[in-house]
Short mmCIF file of C-alpha atoms in Angstrom, two decimals:
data_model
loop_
_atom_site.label_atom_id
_atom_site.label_comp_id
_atom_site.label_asym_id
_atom_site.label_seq_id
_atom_site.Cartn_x
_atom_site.Cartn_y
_atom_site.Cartn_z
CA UNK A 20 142.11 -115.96 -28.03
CA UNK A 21 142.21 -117.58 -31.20
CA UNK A 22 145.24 -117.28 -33.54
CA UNK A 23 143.92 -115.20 -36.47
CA UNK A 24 146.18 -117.08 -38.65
CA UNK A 25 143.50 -120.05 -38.09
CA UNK A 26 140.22 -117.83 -39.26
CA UNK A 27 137.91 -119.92 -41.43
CA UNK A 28 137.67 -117.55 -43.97
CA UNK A 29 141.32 -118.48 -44.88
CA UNK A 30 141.81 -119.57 -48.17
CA UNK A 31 141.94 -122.97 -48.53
CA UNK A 32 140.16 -122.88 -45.13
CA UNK A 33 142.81 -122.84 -42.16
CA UNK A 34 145.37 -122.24 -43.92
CA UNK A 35 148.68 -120.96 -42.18
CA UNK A 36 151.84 -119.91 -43.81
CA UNK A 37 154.58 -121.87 -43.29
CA UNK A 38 158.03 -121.04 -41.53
CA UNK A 39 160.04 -121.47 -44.68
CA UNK A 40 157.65 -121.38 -48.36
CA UNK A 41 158.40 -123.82 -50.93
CA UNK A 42 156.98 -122.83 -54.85
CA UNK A 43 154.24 -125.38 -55.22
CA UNK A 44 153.01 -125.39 -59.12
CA UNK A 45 149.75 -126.87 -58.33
CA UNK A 46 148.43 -123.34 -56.55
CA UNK A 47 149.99 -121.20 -59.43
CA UNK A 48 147.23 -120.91 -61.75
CA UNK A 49 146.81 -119.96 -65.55
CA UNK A 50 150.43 -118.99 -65.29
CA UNK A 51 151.79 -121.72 -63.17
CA UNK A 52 153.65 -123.52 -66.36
CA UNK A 53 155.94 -120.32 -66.87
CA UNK A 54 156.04 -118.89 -63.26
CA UNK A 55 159.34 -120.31 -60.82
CA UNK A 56 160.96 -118.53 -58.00
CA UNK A 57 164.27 -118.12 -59.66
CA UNK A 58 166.12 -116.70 -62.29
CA UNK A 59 167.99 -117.24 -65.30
CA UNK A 60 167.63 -119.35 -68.43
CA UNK A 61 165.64 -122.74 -68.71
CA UNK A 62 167.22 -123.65 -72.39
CA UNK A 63 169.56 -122.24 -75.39
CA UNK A 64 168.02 -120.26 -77.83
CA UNK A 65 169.94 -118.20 -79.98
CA UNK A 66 167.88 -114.91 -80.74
CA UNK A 67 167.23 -113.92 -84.66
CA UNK A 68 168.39 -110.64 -85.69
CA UNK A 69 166.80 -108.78 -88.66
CA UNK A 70 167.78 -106.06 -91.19
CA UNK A 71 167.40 -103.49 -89.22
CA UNK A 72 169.71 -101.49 -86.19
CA UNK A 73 166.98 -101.76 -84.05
CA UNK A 74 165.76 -105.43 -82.85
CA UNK A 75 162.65 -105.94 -80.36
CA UNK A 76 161.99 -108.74 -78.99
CA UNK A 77 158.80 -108.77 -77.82
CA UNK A 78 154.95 -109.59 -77.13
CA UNK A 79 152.11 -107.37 -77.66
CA UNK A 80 150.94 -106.84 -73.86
CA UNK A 81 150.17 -103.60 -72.61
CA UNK A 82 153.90 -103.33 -71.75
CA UNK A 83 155.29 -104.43 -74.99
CA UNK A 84 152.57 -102.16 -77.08
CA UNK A 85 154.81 -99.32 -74.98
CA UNK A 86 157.30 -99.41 -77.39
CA UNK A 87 155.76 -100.43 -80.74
CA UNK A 88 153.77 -97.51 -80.55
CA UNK A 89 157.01 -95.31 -79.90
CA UNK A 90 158.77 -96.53 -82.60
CA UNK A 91 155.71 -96.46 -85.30
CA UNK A 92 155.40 -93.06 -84.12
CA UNK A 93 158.98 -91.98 -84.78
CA UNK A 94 158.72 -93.11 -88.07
CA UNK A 95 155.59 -91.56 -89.14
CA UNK A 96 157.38 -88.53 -87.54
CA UNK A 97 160.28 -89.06 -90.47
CA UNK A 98 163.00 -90.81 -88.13
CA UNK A 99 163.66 -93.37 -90.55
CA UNK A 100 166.66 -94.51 -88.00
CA UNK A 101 164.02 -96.06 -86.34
CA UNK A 102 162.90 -98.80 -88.52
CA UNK A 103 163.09 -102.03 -86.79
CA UNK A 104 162.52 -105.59 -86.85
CA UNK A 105 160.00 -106.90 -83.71
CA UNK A 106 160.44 -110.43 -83.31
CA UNK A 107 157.78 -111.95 -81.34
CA UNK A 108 158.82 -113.73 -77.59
CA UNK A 109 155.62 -116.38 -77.17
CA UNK A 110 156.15 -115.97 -72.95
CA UNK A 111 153.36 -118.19 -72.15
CA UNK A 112 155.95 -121.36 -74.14
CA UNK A 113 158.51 -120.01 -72.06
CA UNK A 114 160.43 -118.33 -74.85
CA UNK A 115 161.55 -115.07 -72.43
CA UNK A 116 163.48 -117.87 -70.50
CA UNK A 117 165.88 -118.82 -73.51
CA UNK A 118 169.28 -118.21 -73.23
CA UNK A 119 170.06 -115.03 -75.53
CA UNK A 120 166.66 -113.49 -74.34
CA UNK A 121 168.05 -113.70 -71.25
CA UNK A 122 171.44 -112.18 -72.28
CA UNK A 123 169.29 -108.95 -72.95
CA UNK A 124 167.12 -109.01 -69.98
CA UNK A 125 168.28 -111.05 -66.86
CA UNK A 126 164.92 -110.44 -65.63
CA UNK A 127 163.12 -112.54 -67.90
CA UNK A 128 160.16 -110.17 -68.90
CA UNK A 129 159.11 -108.62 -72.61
CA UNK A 130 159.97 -106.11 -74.09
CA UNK A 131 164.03 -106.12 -74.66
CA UNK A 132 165.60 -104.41 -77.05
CA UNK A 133 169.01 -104.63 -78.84
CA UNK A 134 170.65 -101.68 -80.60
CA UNK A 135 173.06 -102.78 -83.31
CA UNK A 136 174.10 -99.04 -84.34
CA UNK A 137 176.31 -98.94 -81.35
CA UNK A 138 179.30 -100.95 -81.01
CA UNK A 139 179.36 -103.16 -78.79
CA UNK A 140 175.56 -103.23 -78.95
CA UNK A 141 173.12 -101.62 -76.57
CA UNK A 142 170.90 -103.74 -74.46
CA UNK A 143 167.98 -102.02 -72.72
CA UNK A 144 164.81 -103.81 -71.19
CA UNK A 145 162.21 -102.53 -69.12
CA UNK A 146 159.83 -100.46 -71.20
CA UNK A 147 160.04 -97.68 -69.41
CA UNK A 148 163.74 -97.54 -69.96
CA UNK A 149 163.12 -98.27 -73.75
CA UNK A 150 160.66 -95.52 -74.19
CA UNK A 151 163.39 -92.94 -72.50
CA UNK A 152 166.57 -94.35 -74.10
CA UNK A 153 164.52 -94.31 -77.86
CA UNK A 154 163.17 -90.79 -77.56
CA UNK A 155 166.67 -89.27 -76.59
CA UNK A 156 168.20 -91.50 -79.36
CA UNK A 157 165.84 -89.47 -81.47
CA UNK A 158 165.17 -86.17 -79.97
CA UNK A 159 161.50 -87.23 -79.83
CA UNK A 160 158.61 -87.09 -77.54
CA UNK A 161 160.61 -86.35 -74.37
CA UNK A 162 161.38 -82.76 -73.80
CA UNK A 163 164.89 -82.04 -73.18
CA UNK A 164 164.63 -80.03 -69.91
CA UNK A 165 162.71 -77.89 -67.46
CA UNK A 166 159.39 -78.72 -66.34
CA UNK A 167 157.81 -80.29 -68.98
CA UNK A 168 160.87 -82.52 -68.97
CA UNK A 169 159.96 -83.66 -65.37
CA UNK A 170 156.07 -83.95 -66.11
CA UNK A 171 156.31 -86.22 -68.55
CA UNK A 172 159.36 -88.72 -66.28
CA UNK A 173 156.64 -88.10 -63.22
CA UNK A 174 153.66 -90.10 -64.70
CA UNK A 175 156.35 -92.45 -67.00
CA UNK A 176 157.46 -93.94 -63.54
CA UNK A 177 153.46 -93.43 -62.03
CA UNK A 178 152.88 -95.84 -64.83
CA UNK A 179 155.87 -97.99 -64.37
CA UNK A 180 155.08 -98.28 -60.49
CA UNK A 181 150.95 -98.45 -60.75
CA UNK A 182 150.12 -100.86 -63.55
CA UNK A 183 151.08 -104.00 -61.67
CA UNK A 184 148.25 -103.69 -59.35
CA UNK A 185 146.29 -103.14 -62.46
CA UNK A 186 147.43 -106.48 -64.09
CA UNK A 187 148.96 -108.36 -61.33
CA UNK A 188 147.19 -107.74 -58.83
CA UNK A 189 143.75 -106.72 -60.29
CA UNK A 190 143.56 -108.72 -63.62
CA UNK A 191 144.90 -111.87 -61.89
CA UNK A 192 142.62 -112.22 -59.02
CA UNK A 193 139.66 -111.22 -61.18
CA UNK A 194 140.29 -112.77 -64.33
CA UNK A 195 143.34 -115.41 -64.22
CA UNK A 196 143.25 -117.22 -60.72
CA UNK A 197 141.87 -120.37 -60.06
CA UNK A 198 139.27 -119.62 -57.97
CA UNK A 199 137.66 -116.06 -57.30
CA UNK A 200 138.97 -114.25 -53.45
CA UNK A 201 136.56 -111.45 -52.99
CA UNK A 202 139.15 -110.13 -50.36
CA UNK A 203 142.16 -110.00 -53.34
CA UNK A 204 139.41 -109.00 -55.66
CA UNK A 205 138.21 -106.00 -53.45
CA UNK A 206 141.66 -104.76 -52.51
CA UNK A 207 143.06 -104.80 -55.98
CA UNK A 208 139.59 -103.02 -57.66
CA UNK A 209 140.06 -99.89 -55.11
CA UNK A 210 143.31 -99.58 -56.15
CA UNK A 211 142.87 -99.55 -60.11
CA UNK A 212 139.42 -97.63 -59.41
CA UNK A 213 141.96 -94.83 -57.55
CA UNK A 214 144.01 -95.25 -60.13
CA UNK A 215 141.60 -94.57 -63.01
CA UNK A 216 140.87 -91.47 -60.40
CA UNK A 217 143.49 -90.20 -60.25
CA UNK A 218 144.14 -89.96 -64.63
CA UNK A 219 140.20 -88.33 -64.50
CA UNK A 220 141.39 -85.59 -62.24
CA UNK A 221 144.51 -85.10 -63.95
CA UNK A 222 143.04 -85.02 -67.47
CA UNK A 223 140.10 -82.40 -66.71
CA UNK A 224 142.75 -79.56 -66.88
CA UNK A 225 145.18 -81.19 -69.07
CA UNK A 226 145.24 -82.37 -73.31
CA UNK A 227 148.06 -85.31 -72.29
CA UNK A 228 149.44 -86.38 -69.43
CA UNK A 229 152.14 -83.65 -69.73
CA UNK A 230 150.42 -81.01 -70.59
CA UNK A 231 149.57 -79.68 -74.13
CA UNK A 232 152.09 -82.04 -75.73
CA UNK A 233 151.92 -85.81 -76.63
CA UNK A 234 154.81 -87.36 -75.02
CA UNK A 235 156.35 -90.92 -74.60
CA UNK A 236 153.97 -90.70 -71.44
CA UNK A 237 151.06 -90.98 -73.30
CA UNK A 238 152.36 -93.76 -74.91
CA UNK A 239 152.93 -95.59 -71.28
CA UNK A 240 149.57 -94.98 -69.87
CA UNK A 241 147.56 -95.54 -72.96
CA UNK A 242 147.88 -99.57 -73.24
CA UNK A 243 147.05 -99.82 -70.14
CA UNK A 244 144.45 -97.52 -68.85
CA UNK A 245 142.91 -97.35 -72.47
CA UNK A 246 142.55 -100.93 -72.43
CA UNK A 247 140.66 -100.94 -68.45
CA UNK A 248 138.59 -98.58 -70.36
CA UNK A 249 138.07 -100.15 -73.46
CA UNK A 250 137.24 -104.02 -71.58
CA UNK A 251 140.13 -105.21 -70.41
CA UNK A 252 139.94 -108.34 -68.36
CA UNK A 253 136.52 -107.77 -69.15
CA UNK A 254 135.76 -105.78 -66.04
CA UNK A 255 133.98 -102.32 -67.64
CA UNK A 256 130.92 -103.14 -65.90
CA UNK A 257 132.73 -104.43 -62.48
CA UNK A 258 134.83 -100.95 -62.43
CA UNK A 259 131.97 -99.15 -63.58
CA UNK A 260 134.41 -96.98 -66.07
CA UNK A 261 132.03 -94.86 -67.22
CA UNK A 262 132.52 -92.68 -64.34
CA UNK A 263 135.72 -91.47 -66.26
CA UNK A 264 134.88 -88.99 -68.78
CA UNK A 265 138.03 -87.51 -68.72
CA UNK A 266 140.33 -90.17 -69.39
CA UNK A 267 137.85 -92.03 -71.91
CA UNK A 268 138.69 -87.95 -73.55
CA UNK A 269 142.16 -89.14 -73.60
CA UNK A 270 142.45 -92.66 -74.37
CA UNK A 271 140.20 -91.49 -77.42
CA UNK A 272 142.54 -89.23 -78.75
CA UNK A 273 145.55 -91.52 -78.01
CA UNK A 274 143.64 -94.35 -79.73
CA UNK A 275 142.52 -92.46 -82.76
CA UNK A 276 146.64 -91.89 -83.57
CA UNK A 277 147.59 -93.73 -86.72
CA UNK A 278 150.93 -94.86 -85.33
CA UNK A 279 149.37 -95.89 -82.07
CA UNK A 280 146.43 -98.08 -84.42
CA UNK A 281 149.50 -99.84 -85.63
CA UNK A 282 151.65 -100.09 -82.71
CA UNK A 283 149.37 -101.87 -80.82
CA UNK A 284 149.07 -104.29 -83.41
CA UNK A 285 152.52 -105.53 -83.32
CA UNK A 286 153.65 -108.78 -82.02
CA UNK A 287 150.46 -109.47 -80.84
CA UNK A 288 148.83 -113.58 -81.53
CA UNK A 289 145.00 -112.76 -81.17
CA UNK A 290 142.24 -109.70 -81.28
CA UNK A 291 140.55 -107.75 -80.96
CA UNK A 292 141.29 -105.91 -83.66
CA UNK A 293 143.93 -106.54 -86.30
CA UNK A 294 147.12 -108.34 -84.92
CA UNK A 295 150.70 -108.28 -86.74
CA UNK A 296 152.56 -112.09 -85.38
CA UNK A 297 156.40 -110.37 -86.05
CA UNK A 298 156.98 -106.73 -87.83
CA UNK A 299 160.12 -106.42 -90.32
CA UNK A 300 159.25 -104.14 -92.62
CA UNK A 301 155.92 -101.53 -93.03
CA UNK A 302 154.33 -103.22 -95.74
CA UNK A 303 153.76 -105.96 -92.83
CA UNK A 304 151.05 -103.76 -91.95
CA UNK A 305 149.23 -105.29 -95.12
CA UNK A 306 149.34 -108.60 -94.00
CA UNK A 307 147.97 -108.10 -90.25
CA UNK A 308 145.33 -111.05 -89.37
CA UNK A 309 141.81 -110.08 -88.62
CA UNK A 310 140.03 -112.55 -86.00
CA UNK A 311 137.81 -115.19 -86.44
CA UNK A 312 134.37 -115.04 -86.45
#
């Protein structure tokens, strides 16, 4: 019987994995320059601080909109203790692998933030934990107990443990790999189409994701879902999202949020739609870029 490790359909044809893998950067792809099998920082880089307590350091990914949109929405809510400065981390140069980004988040990934209010200052990264640690900083958009409490943690962490099929697994095989694997592609579209399911269901008997209440869940969900909706990787037609009249219910209302409009736009380099390079101060807003025609 033949080895099925040695089936044609292997990809580059028989391959077999080897007994000990070594990173080869000719196989990595779009991302190959800043991808690397360890950890730690590449070079020194001193990060900038601003003005402000609160300093983000950060790109404007789905992930990283996360928390601009939190924070724009605690100000238009009248926390002004959450003004901030959002420097912008450029991760396809490589800038999440300099030294004092690293400092913040050993991990290497956007967003970080660093709260200068406290002494000796707060570092928090992953977005999730961002989202939780600003809205009890602020009393905001996370209810304190009972029920509605847990709701809104329970799809914080579906988000936080979904998405990467969504963007690692789904947008890279479909829009970022080298060369198209209808196997990858296949397993990856299932999953974000159960995904996308799963938010429909949900959403015919609820407002938000938590119920009646707009919540720092919302906030998690929206860049990414909204954006499979709205043509991310520029698979509408491939996922055929038009099935999902619930959640395009949702990611309208989300969308159509002031603060969430200029959330999204932060620390982003490129449309669509308006696009803010570094936020400091809200009359930044006035000089967001528009793209090219």
């Amino acid at each position: 019987m033949a080895d099925d490790n040695t089936d044609n359909r292997n990809q580059p044809e028989g391959y077999v994995p080897p007994e000990i893998w070594t990173w080869d950067t000719s196989n990595g792809g779009q991302f190959a320059s800043i991808n690397r099998p360890v950890s730690g920082a590449t070079h020194d880089k001193v990060l900038p601080v601003g003005k402000h307590p609160l300093q983000l350091y950060s790109m404007g990914t789905p992930n990283g909109q996360k928390v601009t949109i939190l924070l724009e929405e605690l100000l238009a809510a009248g926390h002004a203790g959450a003004e901030y400065d959002a420097w912008l981390i450029e991760i396809g140069k490589g800038d999440q692998f300099g030294s004092g980004f690293v400092e913040i988040n050993p991990n290497s990934k956007i967003p970080a933030l660093a709260d200068h209010s406290t002494d000796p200052v707060t570092r928090v990264f992953e977005s999730g934990s961002i989202l939780i640690y600003l809205a009890e900083k602020f009393g905001a958009f996370l209810p304190t107990a009972g029920p509605a409490r847990t709701e809104t943690l329970n799809w914080l962490m579906w988000q936080m443990g979904s998405a990467p099929f969504v963007g690692g697994g789904f947008g890279h095989f479909y829009a970022y790999a080298p060369f198209k694997i209808q196997y990858a592609i296949d397993r990856y579209a299932m999953e974000t189409k159960r995904q996308l399911h799963v938010l429909d269901t949900h959403l015919a008997a609820h407002r938000y994701l938590a119920g009646d209440d707009y919540t720092i869940a919302d906030m998690a969900v929206w860049p990414w879902y909204g954006g499979v909706l709205n043509g991310a990787y520029n698979a509408k037609t491939f996922l055929n999202v038009t099935e999902y009249s619930n959640l395009a219910r949702w990611s309208e209302l989300v969308g159509g949020r002031e603060a969430v409009r200029r959330g999204r736009m932060v620390n982003r380099v490129a449309g669509p739609g308006a696009f803010l390079r570094e936020r400091h101060d809200a009359a930044d807003f006035n000089a967001a870029e528009t793209p090219s025609a």
